[in-house]
């Protein structure tokens, strides 16, 4: 049984890898991306493809499916291939700098880092089908189920699980959910398994993006490997994955460094044809960020601006040639995502309702940022040591010195969001919902490069010291033996770091992640059983009355039944859902309640004992149902109760 579960889980993860990489590889290859850049940008390009094709398919009346996804990909690949009819001049900056052994070494370290990151999450969930417990997971789960069941890939469609009344639907970018729906259709796995299969990949995606960035900007292989193992040890990375979980946002944050890679390829291209290809790649990549999470564009600006400022500071004359190319690529991306940007601007007022209060003193916030101890009792000491070593040799970062400015920018935003509710503070952090948890992740990821540099420079110092000793002896090993010695020192430094950090903080981060997969408070195992019992009773696709504060809204993702309260968020829900939440227990005496129940076809009510938030309480209209004679209790266990409305209740009666 266990082996069968493991095999099925591995199959789901494998399918997600194929779905996530294949379209992006095909399109990026057609646009002449090669080497590490090709491998790295593929997922971001894939999100661009899905995010653009999905809403266009909905506009054309074509239902979303794996076939729609592949057809849209094929059209874009053929269009890109039309730009490559003539053999281009070589423009790749990925062809020199690392030896074959270095490439293989970095690939090995990257694979190990991805496995460690995946192990953190796998150990925390114990079962790929475990239900993530926090607020956002429910929305993403229901969104994937909606896209798969209905084929409606419009930008407002999946919100109708909660905002189902006319005129209440809200915009939400859906590239993440479109890919999840394809994986769900192809594997037949549960919706939680699809969510979790992708979550397993995010640490590896983050490490890969940083490796590609370092490679593109001339960093040493040791720096790339060191950064990869540091970043998967960051607790702040997992804070985006258990709290929320902020899955589309975390994916966008992981892939943001690739924007710099693509932009630098664009401005370094030497022919018009190459610039068109690179510009197309930038446009699709930026579209991927927008279609994952529009706010990530601001993160991309914070990440990319320092890189170009350093480039232009060193070579001011490049401003004249670079700026028009970057602007044109941005315009192309805006054209591709016109629907998303228009919808996003139309819903900008919703940001005011999503404001996380500041809850840390400034000194405490600064301490958490500098010591990698966000919301933790202890700092990540050895990462701090690695950062300090990197700062001591900061000038050697070369074309990557700008990364410190990125860390500082996100760090300052984190400090502001964590410690101030002043109007100016809310204004500059509103694109991240004034949420410190969304800002500490990018700040720590940028600092991971500095920490990786510290490990790389430690290797350099050891090799240099050994070389000086050999010169005193006037002897030295052959070149190949010297190279092997350098590699051995590099492996030793990374190994010592991994040991000192307890396997890259494996247990610490697993404990942190496990909060998301506890048996409750949103949904306990008994509540899951209750939802499946309800599905056996109710007709397929029926609407069921439930409480907004508990986890019963998971009924749609898990069974296909439609809840009245499709999410914990009650903002801007329609009058019918509001009426039932306030007065359903007046059903025998209130004609308005009876009319809404009849209109929605509600026959069953389900309530669970636990609430997601400790401050939540039973909605007024659902209080006292156990004593209502007009309801029949048809099922209950320790955590959930199901009622059926008696069909013979006359208007105005008490049901006695």
XYZ file of C-alpha atoms in Angstrom:
656
model
C 0.000 0.000 0.000
C 2.747 2.429 0.983
C 4.799 1.543 -2.085
C 1.753 2.077 -4.309
C 1.196 5.530 -2.768
C 4.841 6.433 -3.296
C 4.731 5.261 -6.904
C 1.569 7.246 -7.604
C 3.011 10.310 -5.896
C 6.196 10.044 -7.941
C 4.076 9.731 -11.081
C 2.155 12.926 -10.273
C 5.389 14.849 -9.640
C 6.867 13.511 -12.881
C 3.804 14.568 -14.883
C 3.987 18.023 -13.299
C 7.636 18.284 -14.341
C 6.729 17.376 -17.921
C 3.764 19.761 -18.042
C 5.834 22.572 -16.502
C 8.960 22.226 -18.623
C 8.016 20.832 -22.041
C 6.095 23.774 -23.586
C 8.627 26.268 -22.265
C 11.543 24.223 -23.573
C 9.950 24.015 -27.012
C 9.174 27.725 -27.288
C 12.419 28.954 -25.710
C 14.415 26.633 -27.980
C 12.570 28.000 -31.002
C 13.607 31.460 -29.810
C 17.238 30.261 -29.693
C 17.718 29.997 -25.936
C 20.388 27.433 -25.190
C 22.242 25.729 -22.343
C 21.496 26.703 -18.772
C 19.346 29.593 -19.942
C 17.090 27.246 -21.901
C 16.626 24.916 -18.942
C 16.104 27.762 -16.495
C 13.638 29.936 -18.383
C 11.473 27.030 -19.579
C 9.066 27.016 -16.576
C 8.606 30.790 -16.720
C 7.928 30.621 -20.460
C 5.471 27.790 -19.830
C 3.502 29.977 -17.438
C 3.517 32.692 -20.072
C 2.117 30.276 -22.642
C -0.620 28.954 -20.354
C -1.475 32.373 -18.957
C -1.927 33.893 -22.408
C -3.549 30.934 -24.177
C -6.061 30.146 -21.411
C -8.025 33.429 -21.363
C -7.858 33.666 -25.173
C -9.324 30.169 -25.423
C -12.147 31.221 -23.101
C -12.759 34.284 -25.254
C -13.006 32.018 -28.302
C -15.329 29.615 -26.521
C -12.772 26.793 -26.461
C -12.753 24.814 -23.182
C -9.459 24.462 -21.366
C -7.852 21.033 -21.511
C -4.517 19.366 -22.152
C -5.374 19.459 -25.863
C -6.034 23.208 -25.766
C -2.773 23.695 -23.900
C -0.735 21.692 -26.417
C -2.442 23.321 -29.399
C -1.761 26.812 -28.096
C 1.844 25.860 -27.411
C 2.259 24.464 -30.923
C 0.925 27.664 -32.497
C 3.362 29.808 -30.517
C 6.298 27.499 -31.252
C 5.548 27.580 -34.986
C 5.327 31.376 -34.886
C 8.663 31.546 -33.072
C 10.226 29.066 -35.483
C 9.321 31.420 -38.308
C 11.916 33.791 -36.911
C 14.571 31.089 -37.199
C 14.315 30.180 -40.871
C 17.736 31.664 -41.372
C 20.617 30.426 -39.248
C 21.313 33.138 -36.656
C 24.625 34.489 -35.622
C 25.857 33.011 -32.414
C 24.782 35.203 -29.543
C 24.956 32.740 -26.699
C 26.803 33.906 -23.633
C 26.332 30.448 -22.164
C 29.039 28.731 -24.172
C 32.195 29.677 -22.262
C 33.478 30.094 -18.732
C 32.783 26.759 -17.084
C 34.530 23.508 -17.893
C 32.569 20.350 -18.586
C 33.457 19.138 -15.107
C 32.159 22.407 -13.650
C 28.866 22.059 -15.522
C 28.463 18.519 -14.232
C 29.434 19.543 -10.719
C 26.922 22.383 -10.609
C 24.231 20.120 -12.058
C 24.960 17.584 -9.328
C 24.849 20.161 -6.536
C 21.669 21.676 -7.987
C 20.028 18.254 -8.092
C 21.018 17.647 -4.485
C 19.662 21.051 -3.462
C 16.352 20.376 -5.217
C 16.134 17.015 -3.460
C 16.775 18.603 -0.063
C 14.101 21.232 -0.696
C 11.671 18.581 -1.855
C 12.527 16.416 1.160
C 11.659 19.266 3.532
C 8.182 19.483 2.052
C 7.671 15.740 1.589
C 8.614 15.025 5.205
C 6.271 17.767 6.389
C 3.256 16.480 4.471
C 3.981 12.715 4.894
C 1.414 12.036 2.155
C 1.226 13.826 -1.189
C -2.560 13.953 -0.830
C -2.388 15.784 2.526
C -4.625 18.855 2.643
C -2.751 22.177 3.056
C -4.517 23.898 5.927
C -4.148 27.634 5.461
C -6.243 30.342 3.813
C -5.008 30.499 0.206
C -4.723 26.749 -0.358
C -8.509 26.440 -0.496
C -8.817 29.079 -3.215
C -6.120 27.474 -5.354
C -7.574 23.995 -4.884
C -11.085 25.069 -5.827
C -9.713 27.045 -8.775
C -7.954 24.002 -10.225
C -11.090 21.874 -9.781
C -13.240 24.554 -11.426
C -10.970 24.844 -14.471
C -10.874 21.093 -14.886
C -14.620 20.561 -14.427
C -15.878 23.477 -16.507
C -13.081 24.256 -18.968
C -13.762 27.943 -18.244
C -10.297 29.499 -18.380
C -11.492 33.098 -18.207
C -9.898 35.469 -15.723
C -13.021 35.658 -13.562
C -14.342 32.117 -13.886
C -12.688 30.274 -11.027
C -13.647 32.967 -8.511
C -17.302 31.997 -9.021
C -16.814 29.039 -6.688
C -17.166 31.628 -3.908
C -18.519 34.691 -5.696
C -21.208 32.878 -7.701
C -23.935 35.499 -7.670
C -24.278 37.803 -10.701
C -21.920 40.773 -10.639
C -19.760 39.509 -7.780
C -16.991 37.578 -9.604
C -13.462 38.879 -9.020
C -10.295 38.794 -11.110
C -7.468 36.438 -10.250
C -4.541 35.507 -12.538
C -4.816 31.839 -13.418
C -1.593 30.554 -15.038
C -0.775 28.486 -11.947
C -4.244 26.965 -11.891
C -4.325 26.293 -15.633
C -1.250 24.077 -15.370
C -2.619 22.427 -12.249
C -5.848 21.602 -14.088
C -3.893 19.895 -16.877
C -1.956 17.801 -14.348
C -5.217 16.920 -12.579
C -6.781 15.776 -15.846
C -3.744 13.758 -16.903
C -3.107 11.986 -13.593
C -6.483 11.634 -11.922
C -4.758 12.511 -8.653
C -6.568 14.359 -5.892
C -6.521 18.149 -5.970
C -4.342 18.358 -2.823
C -1.847 15.986 -4.474
C -1.662 18.302 -7.489
C -1.067 21.322 -5.241
C 1.598 19.497 -3.269
C 3.373 18.067 -6.315
C 4.031 21.601 -7.493
C 5.022 22.812 -4.029
C 7.723 20.129 -3.935
C 9.306 21.734 -7.003
C 9.504 25.345 -5.786
C 12.790 25.118 -3.810
C 14.460 23.485 -6.818
C 13.031 26.128 -9.150
C 14.461 28.845 -6.901
C 17.906 27.251 -6.859
C 17.850 26.714 -10.629
C 16.930 30.335 -11.343
C 19.825 31.611 -9.224
C 22.277 29.180 -10.839
C 21.224 30.395 -14.293
C 21.572 34.026 -13.187
C 25.056 33.433 -11.793
C 26.083 31.531 -14.904
C 24.816 34.291 -17.200
C 26.655 37.047 -15.335
C 29.997 35.277 -15.234
C 29.949 33.852 -11.734
C 32.140 30.912 -10.828
C 30.730 27.402 -10.697
C 31.518 27.252 -6.974
C 29.406 30.365 -6.436
C 26.508 28.792 -8.338
C 26.720 25.577 -6.343
C 27.102 27.381 -3.037
C 24.107 29.593 -3.727
C 21.981 26.582 -4.667
C 22.568 24.835 -1.361
C 22.181 28.016 0.686
C 18.857 29.011 -0.827
C 17.132 25.680 -0.110
C 18.173 26.037 3.527
C 16.461 29.406 3.975
C 13.507 29.240 6.342
C 12.129 32.371 4.677
C 11.693 30.409 1.442
C 9.395 27.917 3.166
C 7.498 30.720 4.895
C 5.884 31.419 1.523
C 4.934 27.747 1.196
C 3.340 26.939 4.548
C 1.853 30.281 5.472
C -0.882 31.054 2.947
C 0.400 29.068 1.158
C 1.355 31.736 -1.378
C 1.873 29.244 -4.196
C 1.564 31.419 -7.347
C 3.436 34.250 -5.626
C 6.218 31.957 -4.393
C 6.546 30.516 -7.892
C 6.846 34.012 -9.346
C 9.446 34.980 -6.727
C 11.440 31.837 -7.530
C 11.475 32.639 -11.254
C 12.027 36.413 -11.039
C 15.872 36.279 -11.365
C 15.391 34.858 -14.854
C 14.010 38.199 -16.026
C 17.502 39.664 -15.618
C 18.968 36.772 -17.625
C 16.543 37.272 -20.500
C 16.931 41.049 -20.507
C 20.711 40.827 -20.578
C 20.511 38.395 -23.488
C 18.305 40.939 -25.249
C 20.565 43.946 -24.770
C 23.683 41.923 -25.634
C 22.220 40.562 -28.875
C 24.184 41.740 -31.913
C 21.709 41.382 -34.782
C 18.161 42.555 -35.381
C 16.958 38.976 -35.781
C 18.531 37.951 -32.474
C 17.028 40.977 -30.763
C 13.586 40.042 -32.047
C 13.991 36.506 -30.737
C 15.316 37.657 -27.378
C 12.604 40.289 -27.160
C 9.990 37.629 -27.790
C 11.448 35.513 -25.006
C 11.418 38.477 -22.619
C 7.809 39.265 -23.536
C 6.608 35.717 -22.891
C 8.656 35.510 -19.680
C 7.223 38.758 -18.331
C 3.785 37.511 -19.335
C 4.476 34.446 -17.213
C 5.098 36.628 -14.158
C 1.969 38.700 -14.790
C -0.161 35.594 -15.276
C 1.187 34.061 -12.075
C 0.875 37.146 -9.888
C 0.740 40.710 -11.325
C 2.371 42.153 -8.198
C 5.484 40.160 -9.074
C 6.179 42.737 -11.799
C 7.130 45.194 -9.077
C 9.450 42.572 -7.641
C 10.975 42.096 -11.087
C 11.624 45.839 -11.296
C 13.308 45.803 -7.884
C 15.380 42.833 -9.002
C 16.291 44.107 -12.458
C 16.850 47.822 -11.895
C 20.040 47.430 -9.794
C 21.481 45.049 -12.398
C 21.065 47.617 -15.148
C 22.215 50.501 -12.965
C 25.503 48.682 -12.326
C 25.819 47.873 -16.029
C 25.216 51.488 -17.010
C 27.459 52.855 -14.253
C 30.358 50.859 -15.661
C 29.473 51.522 -19.316
C 27.277 54.642 -19.503
C 27.089 54.580 -23.291
C 25.008 51.389 -23.143
C 22.010 53.299 -21.784
C 21.233 54.617 -25.247
C 21.106 51.161 -26.829
C 19.714 49.193 -23.882
C 16.775 51.336 -22.821
C 14.772 51.213 -26.095
C 15.124 47.433 -26.285
C 13.937 46.950 -22.709
C 11.009 49.319 -23.253
C 9.948 47.598 -26.480
C 10.086 44.177 -24.806
C 7.958 45.542 -21.976
C 5.418 46.877 -24.458
C 5.290 43.478 -26.159
C 4.660 41.817 -22.798
C 1.902 44.341 -22.068
C 0.251 43.493 -25.382
C 0.351 39.776 -24.562
C -1.200 40.389 -21.153
C -3.664 43.141 -22.032
C -6.552 41.156 -20.576
C -4.739 40.509 -17.295
C -3.473 44.063 -16.875
C -6.876 45.546 -17.666
C -8.593 43.219 -15.203
C -5.916 43.889 -12.586
C -6.292 47.646 -12.876
C -10.043 47.248 -12.629
C -9.707 45.361 -9.345
C -6.984 47.593 -7.857
C -9.408 48.875 -5.244
C -9.510 45.413 -3.704
C -5.987 45.992 -2.372
C -7.371 48.288 0.300
C -9.271 45.353 1.803
C -6.130 43.215 2.022
C -3.923 45.005 4.526
C -1.779 43.060 6.960
C -1.060 45.089 10.102
C 2.476 45.829 11.280
C 3.231 43.723 14.340
C 6.979 43.978 15.039
C 9.101 46.698 16.668
C 11.670 48.118 14.211
C 14.652 46.654 16.090
C 13.074 43.207 16.182
C 12.290 43.365 12.466
C 15.854 44.431 11.664
C 17.231 41.624 13.797
C 15.056 39.033 12.084
C 16.169 40.245 8.663
C 19.886 40.326 9.445
C 19.989 36.982 11.263
C 17.593 34.979 9.077
C 15.348 34.439 12.093
C 11.998 35.657 10.786
C 9.252 34.413 13.113
C 11.742 31.983 14.644
C 13.284 31.558 18.078
C 16.837 31.160 16.790
C 18.866 32.610 13.897
C 20.292 30.617 11.012
C 23.796 31.241 12.281
C 25.822 29.543 9.576
C 24.021 31.384 6.798
C 24.835 34.624 8.626
C 28.493 33.547 8.776
C 28.463 32.780 5.046
C 26.957 36.203 4.294
C 29.640 37.921 6.381
C 32.327 36.017 4.484
C 30.713 37.123 1.238
C 30.663 40.743 2.355
C 34.374 40.619 3.196
C 35.110 39.731 -0.424
C 32.188 41.611 -1.944
C 34.197 43.272 -4.708
C 34.924 39.853 -6.173
C 31.229 39.409 -6.996
C 31.961 41.351 -10.159
C 28.889 41.699 -12.383
C 26.721 40.383 -9.549
C 27.535 43.114 -7.033
C 24.130 44.665 -7.633
C 22.469 41.732 -5.844
C 23.171 43.396 -2.498
C 20.987 46.327 -3.537
C 18.136 43.914 -4.260
C 18.470 42.404 -0.790
C 18.595 45.881 0.740
C 15.509 47.055 -1.177
C 13.377 44.080 -0.195
C 14.839 44.201 3.306
C 13.783 47.827 3.719
C 10.292 47.017 2.460
C 10.150 44.153 4.948
C 11.155 46.476 7.795
C 8.519 49.006 6.771
C 5.728 46.429 6.427
C 6.670 44.709 9.686
C 6.964 47.787 11.874
C 4.832 50.626 10.515
C 1.179 51.193 9.658
C 1.732 54.813 8.672
C -0.013 55.840 5.444
C 3.307 56.287 3.619
C 4.391 52.812 4.742
C 1.194 51.215 3.527
C 1.514 53.063 0.224
C 4.948 51.706 -0.660
C 4.179 48.141 0.441
C 0.573 47.895 -0.780
C 1.522 45.823 -3.825
C 2.554 43.129 -1.337
C -0.562 43.730 0.808
C 1.671 45.328 3.476
C 2.591 41.748 4.328
C 6.047 41.158 5.793
C 5.823 37.445 4.972
C 5.719 38.260 1.255
C 8.793 40.485 1.488
C 11.202 38.521 3.654
C 11.351 35.733 1.056
C 12.760 37.801 -1.846
C 15.133 39.595 0.537
C 16.548 36.326 1.857
C 16.792 34.806 -1.627
C 18.904 37.750 -2.803
C 21.136 37.392 0.254
C 21.581 33.707 -0.587
C 23.801 34.804 -3.482
C 25.987 36.762 -1.052
C 26.134 33.728 1.235
C 26.996 31.505 -1.724
C 29.737 33.979 -2.577
C 31.039 33.600 0.967
C 31.309 29.837 0.493
C 32.958 30.289 -2.905
C 35.479 32.743 -1.494
C 36.235 30.375 1.375
C 37.166 27.808 -1.250
C 39.290 30.406 -3.034
C 41.097 31.383 0.176
C 41.929 27.753 0.949
C 43.173 27.101 -2.588
C 45.222 30.318 -2.554
C 46.775 29.454 0.805
C 47.670 25.984 -0.453
C 49.201 27.531 -3.572
C 51.389 29.824 -1.499
C 52.645 26.884 0.499
C 53.524 25.039 -2.704
C 55.392 28.063 -4.033
C 57.517 28.117 -0.886
C 58.404 24.502 -1.582
C 59.011 25.429 -5.238
C 56.902 22.517 -6.302
C 53.397 21.981 -7.501
C 51.135 19.282 -8.863
C 50.325 18.876 -12.565
C 47.511 21.077 -13.871
C 44.906 18.308 -13.909
C 45.758 17.340 -10.367
C 45.543 20.978 -9.311
C 42.081 21.293 -10.872
C 41.001 18.126 -9.083
C 42.328 19.617 -5.867
C 40.318 22.805 -6.392
C 37.180 20.736 -6.977
C 37.876 18.687 -3.867
C 38.180 21.841 -1.782
C 34.913 23.142 -3.232
C 33.098 19.920 -2.412
C 34.624 19.944 1.067
C 33.499 23.519 1.775
C 29.946 22.788 0.655
C 29.896 19.535 2.605
C 31.119 21.197 5.790
C 28.455 23.883 5.386
C 25.781 21.214 4.913
C 26.959 19.371 8.028
C 27.212 22.509 10.173
C 23.663 23.483 9.183
C 22.251 20.074 10.047
C 21.588 19.041 6.475
C 20.803 22.596 5.302
C 18.454 23.136 8.259
C 16.390 20.151 7.182
C 14.655 19.492 10.507
C 14.080 23.168 11.259
C 12.419 23.779 7.914
C 10.458 20.529 8.024
C 8.992 21.528 11.380
C 8.084 24.903 9.908
C 6.430 23.372 6.843
C 4.536 20.793 8.905
C 2.286 23.562 10.254
C 0.555 23.559 6.871
C -0.187 19.840 6.945
C -1.410 19.275 10.492
C -4.754 17.455 10.898
C -6.690 20.712 11.127
C -7.718 23.350 11.905
C -9.248 23.799 8.454
C -9.920 20.161 7.690
C -9.408 17.115 9.888
C -9.444 13.505 8.657
C -12.957 13.042 10.082
C -14.137 16.143 8.256
C -12.746 14.743 5.010
C -14.729 11.562 5.667
C -17.827 13.671 6.268
C -17.394 15.497 2.969
C -17.228 12.217 1.082
C -20.324 10.931 2.897
C -22.097 14.125 1.869
C -21.057 13.542 -1.743
C -22.707 10.118 -1.610
C -25.951 11.660 -0.358
C -26.281 14.779 -2.492
C -26.784 14.787 -6.216
C -23.599 15.499 -8.219
C -22.820 19.199 -8.450
C -25.472 20.175 -5.905
C -25.092 23.338 -3.825
C -24.728 22.765 -0.097
C -25.037 25.277 2.724
C -21.949 25.515 4.929
C -20.206 27.842 7.364
C -17.635 30.232 5.932
C -15.283 29.973 8.881
C -14.703 26.228 8.882
C -13.044 24.078 6.217
C -16.152 22.639 4.586
C -15.600 24.761 1.476
C -13.046 22.080 0.554
C -16.067 20.017 -0.534
C -15.747 21.395 -4.066
C -12.072 20.545 -4.532
C -12.481 17.100 -2.965
C -15.928 16.006 -4.180
C -17.276 18.430 -6.784
C -20.176 19.584 -4.601
C -20.752 23.358 -4.644
C -20.629 25.159 -1.290
C -22.557 28.338 -0.646
C -19.443 29.634 1.112
C -16.696 28.701 -1.354
C -13.918 30.386 0.593
C -13.185 31.911 3.982
C -13.239 35.370 2.398
C -16.631 37.037 2.885
C -15.693 40.316 1.192
C -18.029 41.293 -1.638
C -20.061 38.087 -1.577
C -23.593 38.431 -2.909
C -26.836 39.089 -1.026
C -28.063 35.487 -1.214
C -25.003 34.030 0.516
C -25.120 36.859 3.052
C -28.801 36.268 3.787
C -28.278 32.562 4.458
C -25.277 33.252 6.688
C -27.343 35.661 8.749
C -30.834 34.103 8.825
C -30.939 30.517 7.566
C -32.140 29.317 10.991
C -35.310 31.341 10.341
C -36.124 29.123 7.355
C -39.648 28.074 8.428
C -40.720 31.665 9.127
C -38.772 33.774 6.613
C -40.055 33.758 3.022
C -36.856 35.375 1.732
C -34.735 32.579 3.192
C -37.047 29.924 1.771
C -36.917 31.586 -1.638
C -33.110 31.624 -1.709
C -32.901 28.014 -0.532
C -35.292 26.985 -3.290
C -33.540 29.052 -5.930
C -30.141 27.560 -5.081
C -31.571 24.055 -4.751
C -30.155 23.531 -1.270
C -31.158 20.278 0.451
C -28.191 19.683 2.747
C -26.305 21.639 5.391
C -22.862 20.650 6.667
C -21.041 22.089 9.676
C -17.674 21.193 11.158
C -16.404 21.690 14.678
C -13.115 23.452 13.911
C -12.507 26.884 12.429
C -9.484 28.009 10.434
C -8.970 31.108 12.568
C -9.270 31.036 16.366
C -11.277 34.263 16.343
C -13.908 32.805 13.994
C -17.315 31.753 15.276
C -20.440 30.125 13.904
C -22.318 32.349 11.478
C -25.547 33.659 13.079
C -27.842 31.935 10.619
C -26.287 28.547 11.346
C -26.591 28.659 15.139
C -28.975 26.255 16.871
C -29.570 23.914 13.950
C -29.276 20.811 16.108
C -32.541 21.782 17.798
C -34.391 22.571 14.565
C -37.189 20.064 14.010
C -37.364 21.037 10.331
C -33.892 19.569 9.830
C -32.983 15.897 9.933
C -29.512 15.008 11.128
C -28.449 12.361 8.635
C -24.782 11.958 9.561
C -22.334 12.977 12.227
C -18.932 12.066 13.573
C -16.625 13.713 16.082
C -15.888 16.677 13.785
C -18.749 17.125 11.343
C -22.540 17.009 11.169
C -24.793 16.858 8.099
C -28.454 17.935 8.057
C -31.139 17.464 5.426
C -33.982 19.948 5.079
C -37.260 18.120 5.539
C -39.398 18.382 2.440
C -42.704 18.577 4.332
C -41.979 21.790 6.264
C -44.824 24.219 5.652
C -44.261 27.960 5.519
C -44.672 29.555 8.926
C -44.376 26.271 10.822
C -41.652 25.359 13.268
C -41.266 21.944 11.724
C -42.831 20.198 14.767
